[in-house]
Short mmCIF file of C-alpha atoms and ligand atoms in Angstrom, two decimals:
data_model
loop_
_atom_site.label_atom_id
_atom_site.label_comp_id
_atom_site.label_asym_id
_atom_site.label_seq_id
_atom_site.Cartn_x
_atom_site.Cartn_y
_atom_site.Cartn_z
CA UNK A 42 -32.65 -90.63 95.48
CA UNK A 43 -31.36 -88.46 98.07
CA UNK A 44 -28.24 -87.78 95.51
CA UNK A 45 -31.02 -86.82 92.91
CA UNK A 46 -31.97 -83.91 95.70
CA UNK A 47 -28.69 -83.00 95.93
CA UNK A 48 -28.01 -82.14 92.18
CA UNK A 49 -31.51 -80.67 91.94
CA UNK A 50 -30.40 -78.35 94.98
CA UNK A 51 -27.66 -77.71 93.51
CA UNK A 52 -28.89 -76.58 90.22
CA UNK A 53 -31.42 -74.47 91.79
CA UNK A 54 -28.98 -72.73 93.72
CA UNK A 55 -26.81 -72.32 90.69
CA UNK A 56 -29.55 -70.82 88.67
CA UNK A 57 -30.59 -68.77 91.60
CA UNK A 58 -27.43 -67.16 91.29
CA UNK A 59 -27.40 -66.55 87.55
CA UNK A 60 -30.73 -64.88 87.78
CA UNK A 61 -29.59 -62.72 90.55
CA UNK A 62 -25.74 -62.15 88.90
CA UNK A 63 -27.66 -61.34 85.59
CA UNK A 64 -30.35 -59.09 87.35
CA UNK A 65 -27.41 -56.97 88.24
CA UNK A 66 -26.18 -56.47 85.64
CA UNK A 67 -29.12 -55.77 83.52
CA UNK A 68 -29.82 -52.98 86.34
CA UNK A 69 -26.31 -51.55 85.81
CA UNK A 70 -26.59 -51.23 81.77
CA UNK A 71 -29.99 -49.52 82.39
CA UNK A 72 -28.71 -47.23 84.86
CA UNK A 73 -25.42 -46.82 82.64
CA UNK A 74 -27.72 -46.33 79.61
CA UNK A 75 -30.04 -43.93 81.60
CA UNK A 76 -27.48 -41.94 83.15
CA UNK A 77 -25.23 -42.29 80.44
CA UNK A 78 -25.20 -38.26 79.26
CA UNK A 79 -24.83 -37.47 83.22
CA UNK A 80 -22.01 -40.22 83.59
CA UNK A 81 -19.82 -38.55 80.12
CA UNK A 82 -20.87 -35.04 80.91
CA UNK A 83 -18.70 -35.94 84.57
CA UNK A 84 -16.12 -37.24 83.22
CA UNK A 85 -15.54 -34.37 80.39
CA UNK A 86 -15.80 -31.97 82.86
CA UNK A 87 -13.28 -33.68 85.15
CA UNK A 88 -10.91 -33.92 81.59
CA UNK A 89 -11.26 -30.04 80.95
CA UNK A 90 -10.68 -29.19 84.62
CA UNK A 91 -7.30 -31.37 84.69
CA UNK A 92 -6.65 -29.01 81.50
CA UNK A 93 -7.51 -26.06 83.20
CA UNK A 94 -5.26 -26.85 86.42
CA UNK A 95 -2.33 -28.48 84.02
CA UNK A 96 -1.84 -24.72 82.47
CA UNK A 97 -2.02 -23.07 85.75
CA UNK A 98 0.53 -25.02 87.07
CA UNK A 99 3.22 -22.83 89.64
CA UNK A 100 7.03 -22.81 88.83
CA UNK A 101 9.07 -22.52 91.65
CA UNK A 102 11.84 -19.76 90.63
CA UNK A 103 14.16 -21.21 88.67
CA UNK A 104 15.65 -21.55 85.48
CA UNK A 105 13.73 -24.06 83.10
CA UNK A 106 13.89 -25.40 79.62
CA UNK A 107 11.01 -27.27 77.84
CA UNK A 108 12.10 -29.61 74.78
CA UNK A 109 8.85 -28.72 72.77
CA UNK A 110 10.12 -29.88 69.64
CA UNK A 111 13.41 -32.46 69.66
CA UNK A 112 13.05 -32.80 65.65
CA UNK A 113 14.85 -31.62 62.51
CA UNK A 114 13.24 -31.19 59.01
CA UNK A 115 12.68 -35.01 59.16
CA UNK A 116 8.65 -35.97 59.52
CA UNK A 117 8.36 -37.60 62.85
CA UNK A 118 5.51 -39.20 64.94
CA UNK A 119 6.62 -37.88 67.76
CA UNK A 120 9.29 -35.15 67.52
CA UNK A 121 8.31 -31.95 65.56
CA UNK A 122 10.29 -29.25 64.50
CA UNK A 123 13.25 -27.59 66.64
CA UNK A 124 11.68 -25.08 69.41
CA UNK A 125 12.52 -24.86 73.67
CA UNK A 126 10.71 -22.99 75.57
CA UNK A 127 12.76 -20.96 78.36
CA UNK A 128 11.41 -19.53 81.85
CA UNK A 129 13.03 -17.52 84.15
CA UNK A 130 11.39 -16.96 87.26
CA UNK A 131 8.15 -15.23 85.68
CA UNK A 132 9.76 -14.60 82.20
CA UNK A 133 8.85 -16.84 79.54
CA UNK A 134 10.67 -17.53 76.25
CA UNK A 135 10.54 -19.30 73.24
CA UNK A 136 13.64 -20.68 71.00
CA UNK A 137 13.06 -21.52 67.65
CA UNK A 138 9.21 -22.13 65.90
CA UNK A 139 9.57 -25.71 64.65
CA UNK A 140 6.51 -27.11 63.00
CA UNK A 141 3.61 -28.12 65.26
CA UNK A 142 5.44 -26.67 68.41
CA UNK A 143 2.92 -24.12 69.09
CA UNK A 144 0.63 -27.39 69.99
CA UNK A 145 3.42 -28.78 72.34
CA UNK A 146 4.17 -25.72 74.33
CA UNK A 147 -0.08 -25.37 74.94
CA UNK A 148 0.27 -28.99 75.71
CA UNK A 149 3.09 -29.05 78.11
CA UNK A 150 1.09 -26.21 80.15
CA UNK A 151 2.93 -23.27 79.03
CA UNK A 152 0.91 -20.01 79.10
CA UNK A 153 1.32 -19.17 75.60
CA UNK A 154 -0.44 -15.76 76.57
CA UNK A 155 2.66 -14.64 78.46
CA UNK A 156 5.35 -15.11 76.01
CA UNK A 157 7.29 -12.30 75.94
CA UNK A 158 9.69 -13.04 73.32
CA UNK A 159 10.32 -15.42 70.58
CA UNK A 160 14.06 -15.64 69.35
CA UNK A 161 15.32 -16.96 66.17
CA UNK A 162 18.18 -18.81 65.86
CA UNK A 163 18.30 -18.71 62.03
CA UNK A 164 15.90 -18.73 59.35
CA UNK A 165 15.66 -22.69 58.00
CA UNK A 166 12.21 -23.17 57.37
CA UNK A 167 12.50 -25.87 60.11
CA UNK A 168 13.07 -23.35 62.71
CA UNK A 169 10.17 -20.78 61.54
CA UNK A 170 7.48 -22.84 60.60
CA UNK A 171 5.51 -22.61 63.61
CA UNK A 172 6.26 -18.88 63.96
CA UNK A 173 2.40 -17.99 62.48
CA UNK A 174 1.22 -20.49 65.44
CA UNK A 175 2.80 -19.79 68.35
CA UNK A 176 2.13 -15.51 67.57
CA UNK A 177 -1.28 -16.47 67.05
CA UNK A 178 -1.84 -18.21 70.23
CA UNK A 179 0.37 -15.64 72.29
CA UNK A 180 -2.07 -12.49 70.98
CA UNK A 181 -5.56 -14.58 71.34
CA UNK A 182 -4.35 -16.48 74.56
CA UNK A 183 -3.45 -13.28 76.32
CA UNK A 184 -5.46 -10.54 75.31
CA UNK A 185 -1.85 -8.85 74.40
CA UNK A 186 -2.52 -5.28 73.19
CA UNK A 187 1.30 -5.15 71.51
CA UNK A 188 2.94 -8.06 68.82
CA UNK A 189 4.86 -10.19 70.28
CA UNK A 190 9.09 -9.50 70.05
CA UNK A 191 10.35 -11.66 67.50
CA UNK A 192 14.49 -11.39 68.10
CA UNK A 193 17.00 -12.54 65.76
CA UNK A 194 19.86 -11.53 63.89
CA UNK A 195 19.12 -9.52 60.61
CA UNK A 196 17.01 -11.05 58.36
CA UNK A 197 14.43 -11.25 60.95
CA UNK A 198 12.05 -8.35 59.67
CA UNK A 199 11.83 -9.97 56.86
CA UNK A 200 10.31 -13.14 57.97
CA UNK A 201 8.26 -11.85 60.77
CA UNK A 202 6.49 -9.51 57.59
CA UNK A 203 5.73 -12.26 55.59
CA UNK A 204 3.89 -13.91 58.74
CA UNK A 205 2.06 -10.40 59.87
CA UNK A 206 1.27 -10.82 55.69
CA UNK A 207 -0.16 -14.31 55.87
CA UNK A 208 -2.36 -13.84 59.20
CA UNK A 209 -3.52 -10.07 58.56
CA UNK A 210 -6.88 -12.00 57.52
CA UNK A 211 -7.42 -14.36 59.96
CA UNK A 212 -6.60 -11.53 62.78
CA UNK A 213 -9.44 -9.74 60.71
CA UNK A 214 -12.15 -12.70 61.78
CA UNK A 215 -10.67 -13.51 65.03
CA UNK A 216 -11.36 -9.51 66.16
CA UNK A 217 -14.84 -9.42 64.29
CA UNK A 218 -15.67 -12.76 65.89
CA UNK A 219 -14.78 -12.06 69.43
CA UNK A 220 -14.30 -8.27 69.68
CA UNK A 221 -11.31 -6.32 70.24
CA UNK A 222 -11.82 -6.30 74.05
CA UNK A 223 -10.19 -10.46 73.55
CA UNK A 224 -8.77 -9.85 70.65
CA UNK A 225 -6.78 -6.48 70.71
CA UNK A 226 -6.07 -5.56 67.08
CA UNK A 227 -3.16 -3.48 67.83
CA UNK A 228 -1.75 -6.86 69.22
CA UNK A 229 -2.05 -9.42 66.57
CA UNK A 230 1.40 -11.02 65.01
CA UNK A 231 5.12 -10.35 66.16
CA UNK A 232 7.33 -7.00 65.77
CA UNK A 233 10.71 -8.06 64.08
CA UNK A 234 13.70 -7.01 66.82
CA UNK A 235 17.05 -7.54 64.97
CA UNK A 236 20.48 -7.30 65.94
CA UNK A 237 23.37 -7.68 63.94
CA UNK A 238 27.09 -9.19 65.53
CA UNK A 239 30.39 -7.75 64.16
CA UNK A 240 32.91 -9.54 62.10
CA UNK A 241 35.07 -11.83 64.38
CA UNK A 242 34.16 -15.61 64.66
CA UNK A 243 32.99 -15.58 68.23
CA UNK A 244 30.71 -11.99 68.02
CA UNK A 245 28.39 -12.02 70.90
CA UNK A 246 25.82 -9.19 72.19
CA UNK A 247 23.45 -9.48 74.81
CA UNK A 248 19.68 -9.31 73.57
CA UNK A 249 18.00 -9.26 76.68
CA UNK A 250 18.55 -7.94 80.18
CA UNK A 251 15.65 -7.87 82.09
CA UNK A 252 14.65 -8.74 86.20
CA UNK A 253 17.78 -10.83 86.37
CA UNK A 254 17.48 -12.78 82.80
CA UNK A 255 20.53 -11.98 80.68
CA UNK A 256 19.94 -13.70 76.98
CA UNK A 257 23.29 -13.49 74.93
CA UNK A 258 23.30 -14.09 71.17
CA UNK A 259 26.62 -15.79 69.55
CA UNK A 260 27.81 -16.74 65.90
CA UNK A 261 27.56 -20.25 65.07
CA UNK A 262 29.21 -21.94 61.89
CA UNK A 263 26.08 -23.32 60.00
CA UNK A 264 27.30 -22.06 56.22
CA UNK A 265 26.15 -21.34 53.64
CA UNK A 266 23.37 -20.32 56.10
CA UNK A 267 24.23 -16.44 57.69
CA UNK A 268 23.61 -15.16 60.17
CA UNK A 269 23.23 -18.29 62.15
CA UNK A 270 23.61 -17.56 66.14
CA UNK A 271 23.56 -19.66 69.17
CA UNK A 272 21.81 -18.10 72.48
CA UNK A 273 22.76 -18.58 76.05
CA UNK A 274 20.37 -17.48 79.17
CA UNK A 275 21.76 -16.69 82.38
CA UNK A 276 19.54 -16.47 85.50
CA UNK A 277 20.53 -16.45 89.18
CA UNK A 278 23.22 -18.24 88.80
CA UNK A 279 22.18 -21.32 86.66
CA UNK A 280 22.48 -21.21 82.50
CA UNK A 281 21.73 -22.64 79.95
CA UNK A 282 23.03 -22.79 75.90
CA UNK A 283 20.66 -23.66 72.48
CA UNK A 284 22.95 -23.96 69.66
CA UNK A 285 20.90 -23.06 66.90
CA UNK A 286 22.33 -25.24 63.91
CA UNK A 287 25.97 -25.42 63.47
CA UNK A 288 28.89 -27.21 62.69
CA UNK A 289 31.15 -27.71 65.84
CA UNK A 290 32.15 -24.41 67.23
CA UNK A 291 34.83 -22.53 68.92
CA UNK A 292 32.25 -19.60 69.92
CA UNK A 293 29.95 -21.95 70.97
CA UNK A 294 32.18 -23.86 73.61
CA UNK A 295 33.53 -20.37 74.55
CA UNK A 296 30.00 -19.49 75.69
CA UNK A 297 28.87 -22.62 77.15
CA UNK A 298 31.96 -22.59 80.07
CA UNK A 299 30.59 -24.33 83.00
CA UNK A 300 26.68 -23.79 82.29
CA UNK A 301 24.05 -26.48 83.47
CA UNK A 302 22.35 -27.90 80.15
CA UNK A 303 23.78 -27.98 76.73
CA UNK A 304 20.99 -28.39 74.21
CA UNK A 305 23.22 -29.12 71.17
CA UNK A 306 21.73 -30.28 67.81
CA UNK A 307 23.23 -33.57 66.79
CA UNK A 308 23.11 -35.73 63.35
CA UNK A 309 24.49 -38.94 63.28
CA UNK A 310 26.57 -39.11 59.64
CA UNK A 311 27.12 -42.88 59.86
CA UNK A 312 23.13 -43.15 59.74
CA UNK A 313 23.00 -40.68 57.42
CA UNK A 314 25.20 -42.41 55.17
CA UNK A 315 23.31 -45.79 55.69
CA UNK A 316 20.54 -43.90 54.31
CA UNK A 317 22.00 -42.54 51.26
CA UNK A 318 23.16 -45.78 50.62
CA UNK A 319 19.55 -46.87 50.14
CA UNK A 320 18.35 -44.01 48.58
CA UNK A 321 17.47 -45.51 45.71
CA UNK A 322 14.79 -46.94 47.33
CA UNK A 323 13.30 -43.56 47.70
CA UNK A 324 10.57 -42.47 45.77
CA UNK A 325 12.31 -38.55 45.54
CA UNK A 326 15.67 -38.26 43.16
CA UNK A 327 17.19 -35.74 45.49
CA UNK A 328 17.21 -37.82 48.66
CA UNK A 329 21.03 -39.71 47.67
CA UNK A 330 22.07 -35.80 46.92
CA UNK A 331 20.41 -33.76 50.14
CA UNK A 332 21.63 -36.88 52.76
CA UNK A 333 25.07 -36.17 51.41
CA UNK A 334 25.07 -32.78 51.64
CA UNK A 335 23.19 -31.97 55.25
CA UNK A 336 26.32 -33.43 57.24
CA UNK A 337 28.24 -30.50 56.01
CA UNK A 338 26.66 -28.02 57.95
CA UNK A 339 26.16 -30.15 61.27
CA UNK A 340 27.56 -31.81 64.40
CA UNK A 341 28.13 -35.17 65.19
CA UNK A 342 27.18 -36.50 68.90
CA UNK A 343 30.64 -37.16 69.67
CA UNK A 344 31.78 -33.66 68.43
CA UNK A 345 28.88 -32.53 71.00
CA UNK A 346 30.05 -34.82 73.17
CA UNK A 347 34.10 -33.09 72.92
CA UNK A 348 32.37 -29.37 73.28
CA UNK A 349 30.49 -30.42 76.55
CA UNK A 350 33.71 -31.74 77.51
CA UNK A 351 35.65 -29.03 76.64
CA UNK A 352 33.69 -26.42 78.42
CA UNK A 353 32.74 -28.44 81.35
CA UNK A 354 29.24 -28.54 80.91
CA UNK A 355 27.25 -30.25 83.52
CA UNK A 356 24.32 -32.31 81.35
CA UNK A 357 24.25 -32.76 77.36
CA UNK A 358 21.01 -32.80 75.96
CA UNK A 359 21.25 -33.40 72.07
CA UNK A 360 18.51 -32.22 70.14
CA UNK A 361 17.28 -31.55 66.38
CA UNK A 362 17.79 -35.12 65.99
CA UNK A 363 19.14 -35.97 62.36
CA UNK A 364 17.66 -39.19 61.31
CA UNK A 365 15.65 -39.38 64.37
CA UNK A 366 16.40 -43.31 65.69
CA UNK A 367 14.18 -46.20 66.97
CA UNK A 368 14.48 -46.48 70.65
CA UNK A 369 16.57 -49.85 70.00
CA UNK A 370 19.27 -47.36 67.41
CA UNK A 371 19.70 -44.65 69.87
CA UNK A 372 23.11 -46.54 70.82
CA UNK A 373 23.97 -46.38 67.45
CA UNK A 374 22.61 -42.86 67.00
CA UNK A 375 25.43 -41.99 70.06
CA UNK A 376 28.03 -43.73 68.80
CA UNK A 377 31.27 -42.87 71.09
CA UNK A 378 29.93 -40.17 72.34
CA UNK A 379 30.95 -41.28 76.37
CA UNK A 380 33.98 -41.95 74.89
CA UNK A 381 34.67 -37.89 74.55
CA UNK A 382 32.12 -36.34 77.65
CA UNK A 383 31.93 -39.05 80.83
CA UNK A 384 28.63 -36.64 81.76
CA UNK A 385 24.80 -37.21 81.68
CA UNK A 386 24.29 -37.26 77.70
CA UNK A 387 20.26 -37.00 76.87
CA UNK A 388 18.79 -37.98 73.62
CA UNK A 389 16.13 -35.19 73.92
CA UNK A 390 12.84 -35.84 73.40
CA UNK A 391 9.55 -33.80 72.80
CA UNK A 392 7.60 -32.86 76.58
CA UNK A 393 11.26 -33.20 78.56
CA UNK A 394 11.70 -30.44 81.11
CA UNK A 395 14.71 -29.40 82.52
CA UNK A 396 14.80 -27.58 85.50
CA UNK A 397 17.59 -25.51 87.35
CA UNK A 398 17.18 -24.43 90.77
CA UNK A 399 18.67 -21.05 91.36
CA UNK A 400 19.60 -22.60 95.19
CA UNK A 401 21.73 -25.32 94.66
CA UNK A 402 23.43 -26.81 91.05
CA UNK A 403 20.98 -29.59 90.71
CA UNK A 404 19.10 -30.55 87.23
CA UNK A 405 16.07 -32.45 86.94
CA UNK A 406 13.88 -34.03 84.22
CA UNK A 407 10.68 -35.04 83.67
CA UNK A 408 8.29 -35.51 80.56
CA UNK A 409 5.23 -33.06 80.23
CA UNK A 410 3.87 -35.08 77.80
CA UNK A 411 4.11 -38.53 79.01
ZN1 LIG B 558 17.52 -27.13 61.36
ZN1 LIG B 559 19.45 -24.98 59.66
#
């Protein structure tokens, strides 16, 4: 009998507790259901403040590269087109207009309203295809009452035209929309600023000078494409070089003596080739005929790997990544490249940040977008 209470104690406590664990939560789905809109509206605000706060970020003064796009003309899930954003103290720049890097650099927390310049290394549509984009953002994002600079070597005006051309109506309903107190007219699109380099293989000129930045623009071999330049940015001390596309390139190590970061395009050819050898596979007929043709005009890691060597550059970050590899074939995608350059080699990716102090001869990395 009395282990007959027991049990029946027992139970009752049990279902005492279920009742009361149940209650509970019944109260908690009502109050989640009633206060549901109050409950998303908090934590959308919370997701636009962090937004907010994530583009007014401070930079300390220094010299800093964003990887905004680490891709070539190859479609990518997570690398887009070719483009690094540069800023110098308050100056901010952008190399190269891959496609869908106007979305990175607003994403990494770049104030897209405050680009000063864009600079083109040359004009593959994989470099300018985000051109439209980032001018677009730049003019609505900052009120800007002039175009944007658009700097490259001749050729330039021609390009930036054709993008005035193709957004002269959508800058028509952006100013009727929102007035031309936001949207300036007179500041819609980019103004073409070209400069042309004289005859010998390692022609240089200096394209900007300006509060301590000193931007220098330098042939590169990337033939039959020409012009085709490289740039390097000085500030305070620290520098940087973007190679632009190129094969690999006496002007090019001449003008990357002793500077910080190296971002030098790479393709792997022994990948390449593995994928021509399947092309027949493909459901194009020019894929066996355009992967044999594209290592022509560009550099191997390990020949990256001998320039940053040669010219004692302190980190190599390879980017434009030609066939962009699985994380487990990014061995294979360096190949021997220690072999040649026994310092920091960096597969870039899209987000990275590099930052140069203008105190000491540090670099550091981190990922905006990760
Ligand atoms: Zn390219
Ligand atoms: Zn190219």
């Amino acid at each position: 009998m009395k282990t007959t209470d027991t049990g029946k104690k027992t139970m009752r406590r049990l279902l005492k507790a279920t009742i009361w664990v149940v209650s509970v939560i019944v109260i908690i789905a009502l109050a989640a259901a009633v206060f549901q809109k109050q409950i998303l509206t908090a934590v959308a605000t919370k997701i636009i403040q962090q937004r907010f706060a994530n583009q007014s970020q401070k930079y300390d003064d220094r010299l800093y590269a964003g990887l905004a796009g680490s891709g070539g003309p190859f479609p990518h899930h997570n690398r887009v087109g070719p483009c690094i954003v540069v800023k110098a103290g308050d100056h901010l720049y952008i190399v190269d207009a891959g496609e869908g890097s106007a979305r990175n650099i607003a994403l990494m927390g770049f104030q897209m309203g405050k680009i000063e310049a864009i600079l083109l290394t040359h004009f593959h549509s994989d470099h300018i295809a985000g051109l439209g984009e980032i001018m677009l953002r730049r003019w609505a994002g900052g009120s800007n009452a002039k175009p944007v600079d658009v700097i490259g070597p001749t050729g330039v005006e021609t390009v930036v035209e054709g993008f005035n051309r193709a957004y002269r109506l959508d800058a028509g309903y952006r100013v009727a929309h929102h007035g031309s107190a936001t949207v300036p007219p007179s500041g819609a699109g980019g103004g073409a600023s070209p400069f042309s380099l004289s005859a010998e293989e390692d022609a240089s000129v200096v394209v900007i000078d300006d509060g301590g930045v000193r931007v220098t623009a330098f042939k590169v071999n990337h033939a039959p494409v020409s012009p085709a330049v490289g740039y390097r940015f000085d500030y305070k001390g620290r520098s940087l070089v973007i190679s632009g596309d190129t094969v690999p390139c006496q002007s090019l190590k001449k003008q990357s003596q002793g500077v910080g970061v190296l971002f030098h395009e790479a393709l792997q050819p022994s990948m390449i080739k593995m994928i021509r050898d399947q092309a027949g596979l493909s459901p194009s007929p020019s894929m066996a005929k355009i992967m044999a043709d594209i290592p022509s005009y560009h550099t191997s890691p390990e020949d990256a790997a001998k320039i940053a060597q040669g010219a004692g550059v302190k980190h190599l970050v390879l980017y434009h990544i030609l066939p962009p590899p699985p994380a487990v074939l990014k061995g294979m995608f360096l190949g021997d490249s220690s072999k040649y350059y026994p310092g920091p080699i960096t597969i870039g990716e899209d987000g990275m940040l590099f930052s140069l102090p203008v105190n000491n001869d540090k670099i550091h990395v981190r990922n905006l977008l990760k």
